[in-house]
Short mmCIF file of N, CA and C in Angstrom, two decimals:
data_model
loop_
_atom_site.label_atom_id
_atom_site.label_comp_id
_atom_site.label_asym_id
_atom_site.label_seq_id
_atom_site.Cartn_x
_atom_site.Cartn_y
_atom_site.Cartn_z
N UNK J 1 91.05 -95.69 203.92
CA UNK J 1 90.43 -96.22 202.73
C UNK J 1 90.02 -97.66 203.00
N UNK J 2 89.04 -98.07 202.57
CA UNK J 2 88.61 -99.37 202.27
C UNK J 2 89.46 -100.41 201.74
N UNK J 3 89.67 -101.57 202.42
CA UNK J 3 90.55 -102.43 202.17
C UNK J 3 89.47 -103.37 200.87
N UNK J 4 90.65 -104.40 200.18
CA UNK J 4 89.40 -105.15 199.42
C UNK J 4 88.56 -106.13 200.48
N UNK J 5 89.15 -106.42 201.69
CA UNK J 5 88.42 -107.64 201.98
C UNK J 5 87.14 -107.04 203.29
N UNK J 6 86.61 -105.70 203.27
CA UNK J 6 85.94 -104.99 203.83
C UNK J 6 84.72 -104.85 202.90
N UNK J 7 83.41 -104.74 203.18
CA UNK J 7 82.26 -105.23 202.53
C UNK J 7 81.98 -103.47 202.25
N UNK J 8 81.75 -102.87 201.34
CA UNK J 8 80.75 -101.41 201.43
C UNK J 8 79.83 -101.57 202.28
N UNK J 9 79.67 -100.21 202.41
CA UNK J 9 78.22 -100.09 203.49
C UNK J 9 76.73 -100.35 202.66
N UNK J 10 76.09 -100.89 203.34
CA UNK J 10 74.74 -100.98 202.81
C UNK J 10 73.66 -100.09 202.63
N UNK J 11 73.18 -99.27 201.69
CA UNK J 11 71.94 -98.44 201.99
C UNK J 11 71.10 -98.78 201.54
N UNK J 12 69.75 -98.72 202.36
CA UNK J 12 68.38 -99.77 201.96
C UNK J 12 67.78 -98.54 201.02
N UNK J 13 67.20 -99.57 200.04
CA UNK J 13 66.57 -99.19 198.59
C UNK J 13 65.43 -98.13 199.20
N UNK J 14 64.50 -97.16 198.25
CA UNK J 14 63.85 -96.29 198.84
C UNK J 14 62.63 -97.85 197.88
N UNK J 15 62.00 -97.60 198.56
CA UNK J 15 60.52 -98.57 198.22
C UNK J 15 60.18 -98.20 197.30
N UNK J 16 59.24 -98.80 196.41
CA UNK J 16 58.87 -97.94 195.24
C UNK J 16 57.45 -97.68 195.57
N UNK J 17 56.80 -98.12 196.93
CA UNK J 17 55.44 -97.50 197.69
C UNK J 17 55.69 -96.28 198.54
N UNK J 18 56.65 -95.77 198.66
CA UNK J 18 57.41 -95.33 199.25
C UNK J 18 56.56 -93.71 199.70
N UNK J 19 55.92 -92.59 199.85
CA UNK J 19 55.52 -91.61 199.47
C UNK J 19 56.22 -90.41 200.56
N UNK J 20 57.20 -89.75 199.55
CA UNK J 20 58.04 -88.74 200.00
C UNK J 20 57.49 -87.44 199.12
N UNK J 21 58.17 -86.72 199.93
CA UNK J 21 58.16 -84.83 199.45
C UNK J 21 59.72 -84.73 198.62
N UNK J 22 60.54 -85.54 198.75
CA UNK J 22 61.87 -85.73 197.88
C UNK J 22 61.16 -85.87 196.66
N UNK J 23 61.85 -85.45 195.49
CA UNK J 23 61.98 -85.25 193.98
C UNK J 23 62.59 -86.58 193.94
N UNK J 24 62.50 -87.48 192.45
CA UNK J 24 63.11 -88.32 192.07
C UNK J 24 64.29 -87.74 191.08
N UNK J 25 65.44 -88.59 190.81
CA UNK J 25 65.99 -87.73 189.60
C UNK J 25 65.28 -87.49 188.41
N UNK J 26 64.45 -88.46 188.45
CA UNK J 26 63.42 -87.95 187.00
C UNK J 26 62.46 -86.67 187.08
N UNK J 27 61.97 -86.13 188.06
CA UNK J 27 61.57 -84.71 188.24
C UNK J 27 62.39 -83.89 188.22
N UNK J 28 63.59 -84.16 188.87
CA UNK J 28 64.34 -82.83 188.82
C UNK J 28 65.21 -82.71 187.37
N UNK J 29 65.00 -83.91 186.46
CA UNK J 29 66.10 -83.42 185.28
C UNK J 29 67.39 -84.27 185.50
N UNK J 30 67.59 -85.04 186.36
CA UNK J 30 69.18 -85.30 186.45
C UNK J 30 69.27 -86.46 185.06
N UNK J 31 69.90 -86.59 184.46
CA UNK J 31 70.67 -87.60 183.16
C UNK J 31 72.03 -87.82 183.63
N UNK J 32 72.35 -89.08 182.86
CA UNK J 32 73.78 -89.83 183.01
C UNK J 32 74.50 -89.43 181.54
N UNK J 33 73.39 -89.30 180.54
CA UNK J 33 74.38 -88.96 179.39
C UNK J 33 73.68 -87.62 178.58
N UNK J 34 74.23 -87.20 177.99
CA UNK J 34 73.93 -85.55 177.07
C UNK J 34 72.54 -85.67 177.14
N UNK J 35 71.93 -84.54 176.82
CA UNK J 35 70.71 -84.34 176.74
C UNK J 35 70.28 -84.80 175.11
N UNK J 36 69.13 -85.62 174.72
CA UNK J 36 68.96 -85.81 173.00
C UNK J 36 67.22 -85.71 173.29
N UNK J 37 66.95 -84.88 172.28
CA UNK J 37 65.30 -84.19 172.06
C UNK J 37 65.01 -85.41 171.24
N UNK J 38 65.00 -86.50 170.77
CA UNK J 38 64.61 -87.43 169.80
C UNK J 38 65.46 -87.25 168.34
N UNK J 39 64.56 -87.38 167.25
CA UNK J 39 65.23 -87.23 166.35
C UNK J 39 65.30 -86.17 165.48
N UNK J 40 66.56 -85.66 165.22
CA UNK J 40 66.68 -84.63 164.38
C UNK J 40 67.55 -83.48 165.37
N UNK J 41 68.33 -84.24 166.78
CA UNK J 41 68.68 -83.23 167.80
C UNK J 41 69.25 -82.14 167.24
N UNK J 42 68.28 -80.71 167.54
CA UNK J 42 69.23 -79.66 167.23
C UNK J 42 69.99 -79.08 168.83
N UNK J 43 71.01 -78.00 168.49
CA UNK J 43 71.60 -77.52 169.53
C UNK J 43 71.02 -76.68 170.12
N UNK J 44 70.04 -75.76 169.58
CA UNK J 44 68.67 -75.08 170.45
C UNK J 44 68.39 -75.80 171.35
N UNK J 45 67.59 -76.93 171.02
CA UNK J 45 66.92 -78.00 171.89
C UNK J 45 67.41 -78.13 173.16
N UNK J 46 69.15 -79.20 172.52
CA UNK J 46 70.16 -79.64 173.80
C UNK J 46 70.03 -78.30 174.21
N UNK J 47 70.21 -77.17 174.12
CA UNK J 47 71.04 -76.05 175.03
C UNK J 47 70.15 -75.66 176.14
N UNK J 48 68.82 -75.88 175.43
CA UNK J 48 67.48 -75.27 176.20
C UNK J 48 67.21 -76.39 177.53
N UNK J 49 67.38 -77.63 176.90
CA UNK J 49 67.21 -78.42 177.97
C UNK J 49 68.78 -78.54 178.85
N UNK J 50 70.01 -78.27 178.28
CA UNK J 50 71.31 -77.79 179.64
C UNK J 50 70.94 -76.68 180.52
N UNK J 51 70.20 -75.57 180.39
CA UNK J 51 69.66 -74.55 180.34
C UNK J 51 68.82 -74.87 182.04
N UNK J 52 67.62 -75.58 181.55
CA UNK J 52 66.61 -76.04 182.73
C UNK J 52 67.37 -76.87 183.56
N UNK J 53 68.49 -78.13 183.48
CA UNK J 53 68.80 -78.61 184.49
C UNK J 53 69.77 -77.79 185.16
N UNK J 54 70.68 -76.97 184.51
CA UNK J 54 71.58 -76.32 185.38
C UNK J 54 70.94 -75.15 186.31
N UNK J 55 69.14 -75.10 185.73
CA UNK J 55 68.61 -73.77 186.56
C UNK J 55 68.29 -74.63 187.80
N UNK J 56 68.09 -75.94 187.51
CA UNK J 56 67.44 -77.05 188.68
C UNK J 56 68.53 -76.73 190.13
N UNK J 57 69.82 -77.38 189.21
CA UNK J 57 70.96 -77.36 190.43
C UNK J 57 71.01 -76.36 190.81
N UNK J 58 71.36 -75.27 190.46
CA UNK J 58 71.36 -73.77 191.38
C UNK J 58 70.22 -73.83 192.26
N UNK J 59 69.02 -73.82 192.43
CA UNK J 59 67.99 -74.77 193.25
C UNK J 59 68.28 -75.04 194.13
N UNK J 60 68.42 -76.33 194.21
CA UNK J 60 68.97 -77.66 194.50
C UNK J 60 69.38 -76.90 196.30
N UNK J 61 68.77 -77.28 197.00
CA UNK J 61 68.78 -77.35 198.25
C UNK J 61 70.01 -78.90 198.96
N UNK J 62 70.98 -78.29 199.42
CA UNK J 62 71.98 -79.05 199.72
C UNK J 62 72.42 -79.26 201.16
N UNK J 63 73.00 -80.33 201.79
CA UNK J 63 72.72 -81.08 203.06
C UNK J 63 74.45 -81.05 203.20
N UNK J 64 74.56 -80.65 204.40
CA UNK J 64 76.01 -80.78 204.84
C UNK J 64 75.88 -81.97 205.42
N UNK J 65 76.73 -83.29 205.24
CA UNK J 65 76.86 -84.21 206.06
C UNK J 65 78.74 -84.54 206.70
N UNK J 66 78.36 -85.12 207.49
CA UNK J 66 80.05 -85.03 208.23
C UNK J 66 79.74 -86.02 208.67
N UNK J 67 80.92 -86.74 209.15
CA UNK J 67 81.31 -87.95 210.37
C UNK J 67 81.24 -87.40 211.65
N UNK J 68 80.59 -88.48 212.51
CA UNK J 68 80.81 -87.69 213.83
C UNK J 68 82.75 -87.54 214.54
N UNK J 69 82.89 -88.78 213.63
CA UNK J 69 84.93 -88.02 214.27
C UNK J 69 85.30 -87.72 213.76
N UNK J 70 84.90 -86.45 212.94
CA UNK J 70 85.39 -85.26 211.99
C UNK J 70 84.92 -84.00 211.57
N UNK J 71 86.12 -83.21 211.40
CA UNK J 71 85.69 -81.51 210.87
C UNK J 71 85.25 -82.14 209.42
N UNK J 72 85.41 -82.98 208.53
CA UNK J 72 85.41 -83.11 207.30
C UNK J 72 83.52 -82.69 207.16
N UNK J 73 83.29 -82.37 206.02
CA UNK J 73 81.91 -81.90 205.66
C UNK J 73 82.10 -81.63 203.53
N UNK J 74 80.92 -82.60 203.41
CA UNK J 74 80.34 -82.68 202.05
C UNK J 74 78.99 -81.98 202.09
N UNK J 75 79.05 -81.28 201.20
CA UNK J 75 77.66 -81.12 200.47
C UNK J 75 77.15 -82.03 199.38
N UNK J 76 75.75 -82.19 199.83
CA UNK J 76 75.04 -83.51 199.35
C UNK J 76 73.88 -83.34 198.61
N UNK J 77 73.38 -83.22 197.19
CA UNK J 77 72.19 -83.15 196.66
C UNK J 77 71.05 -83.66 198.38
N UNK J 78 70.20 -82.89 198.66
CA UNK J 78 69.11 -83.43 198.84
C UNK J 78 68.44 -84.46 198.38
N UNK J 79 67.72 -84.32 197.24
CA UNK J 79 67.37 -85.08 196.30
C UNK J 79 67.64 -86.52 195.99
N UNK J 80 68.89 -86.44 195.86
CA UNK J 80 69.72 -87.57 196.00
C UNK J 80 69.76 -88.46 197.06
N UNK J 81 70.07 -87.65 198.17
CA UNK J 81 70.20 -88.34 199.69
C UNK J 81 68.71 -88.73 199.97
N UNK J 82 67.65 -88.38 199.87
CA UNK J 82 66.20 -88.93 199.78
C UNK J 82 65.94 -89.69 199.06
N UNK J 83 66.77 -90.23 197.97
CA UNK J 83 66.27 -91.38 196.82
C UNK J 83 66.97 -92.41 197.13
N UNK J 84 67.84 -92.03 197.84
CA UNK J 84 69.20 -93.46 198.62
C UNK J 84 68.16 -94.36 199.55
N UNK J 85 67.47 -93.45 200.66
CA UNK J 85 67.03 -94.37 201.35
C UNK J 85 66.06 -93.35 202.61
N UNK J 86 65.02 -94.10 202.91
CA UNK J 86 63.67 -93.50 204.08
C UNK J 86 64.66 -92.75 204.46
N UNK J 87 65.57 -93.00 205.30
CA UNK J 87 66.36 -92.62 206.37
C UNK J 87 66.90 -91.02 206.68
N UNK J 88 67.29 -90.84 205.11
CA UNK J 88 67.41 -89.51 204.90
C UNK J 88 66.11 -88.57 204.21
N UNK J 89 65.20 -89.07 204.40
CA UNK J 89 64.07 -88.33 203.82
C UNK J 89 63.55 -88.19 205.27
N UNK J 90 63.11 -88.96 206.32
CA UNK J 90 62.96 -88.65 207.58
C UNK J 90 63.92 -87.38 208.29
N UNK J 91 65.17 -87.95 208.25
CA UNK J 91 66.18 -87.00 208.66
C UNK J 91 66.27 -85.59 208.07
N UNK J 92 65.62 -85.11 206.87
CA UNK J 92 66.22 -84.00 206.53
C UNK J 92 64.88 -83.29 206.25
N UNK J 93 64.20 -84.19 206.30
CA UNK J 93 62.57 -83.55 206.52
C UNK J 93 61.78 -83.61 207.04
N UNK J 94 61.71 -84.60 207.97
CA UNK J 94 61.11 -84.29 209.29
C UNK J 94 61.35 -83.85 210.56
N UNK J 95 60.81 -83.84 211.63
CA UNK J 95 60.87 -82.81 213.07
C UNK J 95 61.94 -83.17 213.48
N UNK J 96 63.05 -83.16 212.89
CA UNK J 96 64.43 -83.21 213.70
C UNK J 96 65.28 -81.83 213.36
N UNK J 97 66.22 -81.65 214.14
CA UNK J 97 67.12 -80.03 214.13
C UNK J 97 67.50 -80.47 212.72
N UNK J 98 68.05 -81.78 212.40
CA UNK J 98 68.65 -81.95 210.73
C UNK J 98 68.18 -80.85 209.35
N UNK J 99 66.50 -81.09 209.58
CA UNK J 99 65.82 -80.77 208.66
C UNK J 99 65.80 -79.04 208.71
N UNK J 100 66.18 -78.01 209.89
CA UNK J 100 66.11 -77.14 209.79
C UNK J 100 67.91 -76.58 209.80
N UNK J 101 68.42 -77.51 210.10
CA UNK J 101 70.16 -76.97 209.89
C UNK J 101 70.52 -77.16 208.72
N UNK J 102 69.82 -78.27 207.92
CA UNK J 102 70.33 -79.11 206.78
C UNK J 102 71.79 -79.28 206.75
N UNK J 103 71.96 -80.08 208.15
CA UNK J 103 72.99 -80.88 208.26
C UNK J 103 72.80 -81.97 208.95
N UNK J 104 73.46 -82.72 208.29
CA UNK J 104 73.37 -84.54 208.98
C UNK J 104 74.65 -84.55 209.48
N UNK J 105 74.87 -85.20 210.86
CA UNK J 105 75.84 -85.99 211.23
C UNK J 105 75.65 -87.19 211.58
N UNK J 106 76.54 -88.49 211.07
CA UNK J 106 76.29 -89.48 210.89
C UNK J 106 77.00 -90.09 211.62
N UNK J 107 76.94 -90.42 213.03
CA UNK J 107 78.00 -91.13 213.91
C UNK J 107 77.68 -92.40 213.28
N UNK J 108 79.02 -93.17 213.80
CA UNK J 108 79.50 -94.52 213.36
C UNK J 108 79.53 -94.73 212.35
N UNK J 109 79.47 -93.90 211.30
CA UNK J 109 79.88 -93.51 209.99
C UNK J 109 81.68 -93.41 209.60
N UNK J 110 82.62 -93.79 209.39
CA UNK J 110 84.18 -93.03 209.22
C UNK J 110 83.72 -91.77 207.84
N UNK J 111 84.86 -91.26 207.71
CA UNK J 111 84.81 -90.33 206.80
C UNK J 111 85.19 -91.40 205.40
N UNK J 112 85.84 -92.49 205.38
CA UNK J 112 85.71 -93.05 204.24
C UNK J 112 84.87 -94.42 203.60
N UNK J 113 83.78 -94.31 204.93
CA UNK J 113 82.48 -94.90 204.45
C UNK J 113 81.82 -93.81 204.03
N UNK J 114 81.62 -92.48 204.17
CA UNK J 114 81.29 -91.70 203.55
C UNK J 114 81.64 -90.58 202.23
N UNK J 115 83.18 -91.13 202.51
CA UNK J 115 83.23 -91.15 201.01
C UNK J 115 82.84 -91.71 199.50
N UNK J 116 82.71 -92.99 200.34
CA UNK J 116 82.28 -94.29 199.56
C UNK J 116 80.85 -93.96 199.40
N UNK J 117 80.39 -93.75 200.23
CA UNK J 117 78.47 -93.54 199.59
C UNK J 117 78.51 -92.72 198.62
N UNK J 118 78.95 -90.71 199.03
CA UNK J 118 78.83 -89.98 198.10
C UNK J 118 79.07 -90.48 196.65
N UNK J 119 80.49 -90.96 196.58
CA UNK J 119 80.62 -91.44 195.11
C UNK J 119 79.79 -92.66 194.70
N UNK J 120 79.17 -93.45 195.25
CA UNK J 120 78.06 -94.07 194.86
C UNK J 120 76.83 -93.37 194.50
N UNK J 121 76.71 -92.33 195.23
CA UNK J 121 75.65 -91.57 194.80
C UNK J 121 75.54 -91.08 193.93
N UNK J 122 76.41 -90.19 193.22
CA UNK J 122 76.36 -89.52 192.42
C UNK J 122 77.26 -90.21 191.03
N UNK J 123 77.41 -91.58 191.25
CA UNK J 123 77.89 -92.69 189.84
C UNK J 123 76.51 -93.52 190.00
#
């Protein structure tokens, strides 16, 4: 685990000139809080729109990533991992074995710098 006086890892911003085949979370539906149709929310509405994002995630094309000094392995929104940074939009979609295994291994990575991203990612 990360001590306090150890810095997080850095992941560079995706540009906002940026032009990828990655989805943003705003195409695919992802929200931080309940779904609300404006005013007058009925539960039709919310349910219809829980409805479309949970059809999204079943979707949702997912990236095994691991440490290179480890069996350990996460599954990783795509999506996600392309909005973090170029790096993984190259890696998982372009002419590398990555993009057709849809798995990343990330040497010089530990498994709890990569713990630390995932939960950044997905908070």
């Amino acid at each position: 685990m990360l001590s306090p006086s150890q810095a997080p890892p850095t992941i560079p911003s995706k540009s906002a000139n940026s032009t990828s085949n990655c989805a943003r979370k705003s195409d695919v539906g992802w929200r931080t809080s309940p779904p609300h149709t404006g005013q007058g929310d009925s539960r039709e509405a919310a349910m219809e729109e829980i409805e479309k994002f949970t059809k999204k995630i079943e979707e949702e094309r997912l990236i095994l990533i691991k440490p290179a000094n480890s069996e350990h392995t996460f599954k990783v929104s795509e999506t996600l991992l392309c909005q973090s940074s170029d790096y993984f939009v190259k890696a998982v979609q372009g002419a590398f074995k990555e993009a057709s295994t849809a798995t990343l291994t990330l040497p010089g990575a530990s498994l709890d710098t990569i713990q630390l991203f995932i939960y950044w990612l997905y908070h």
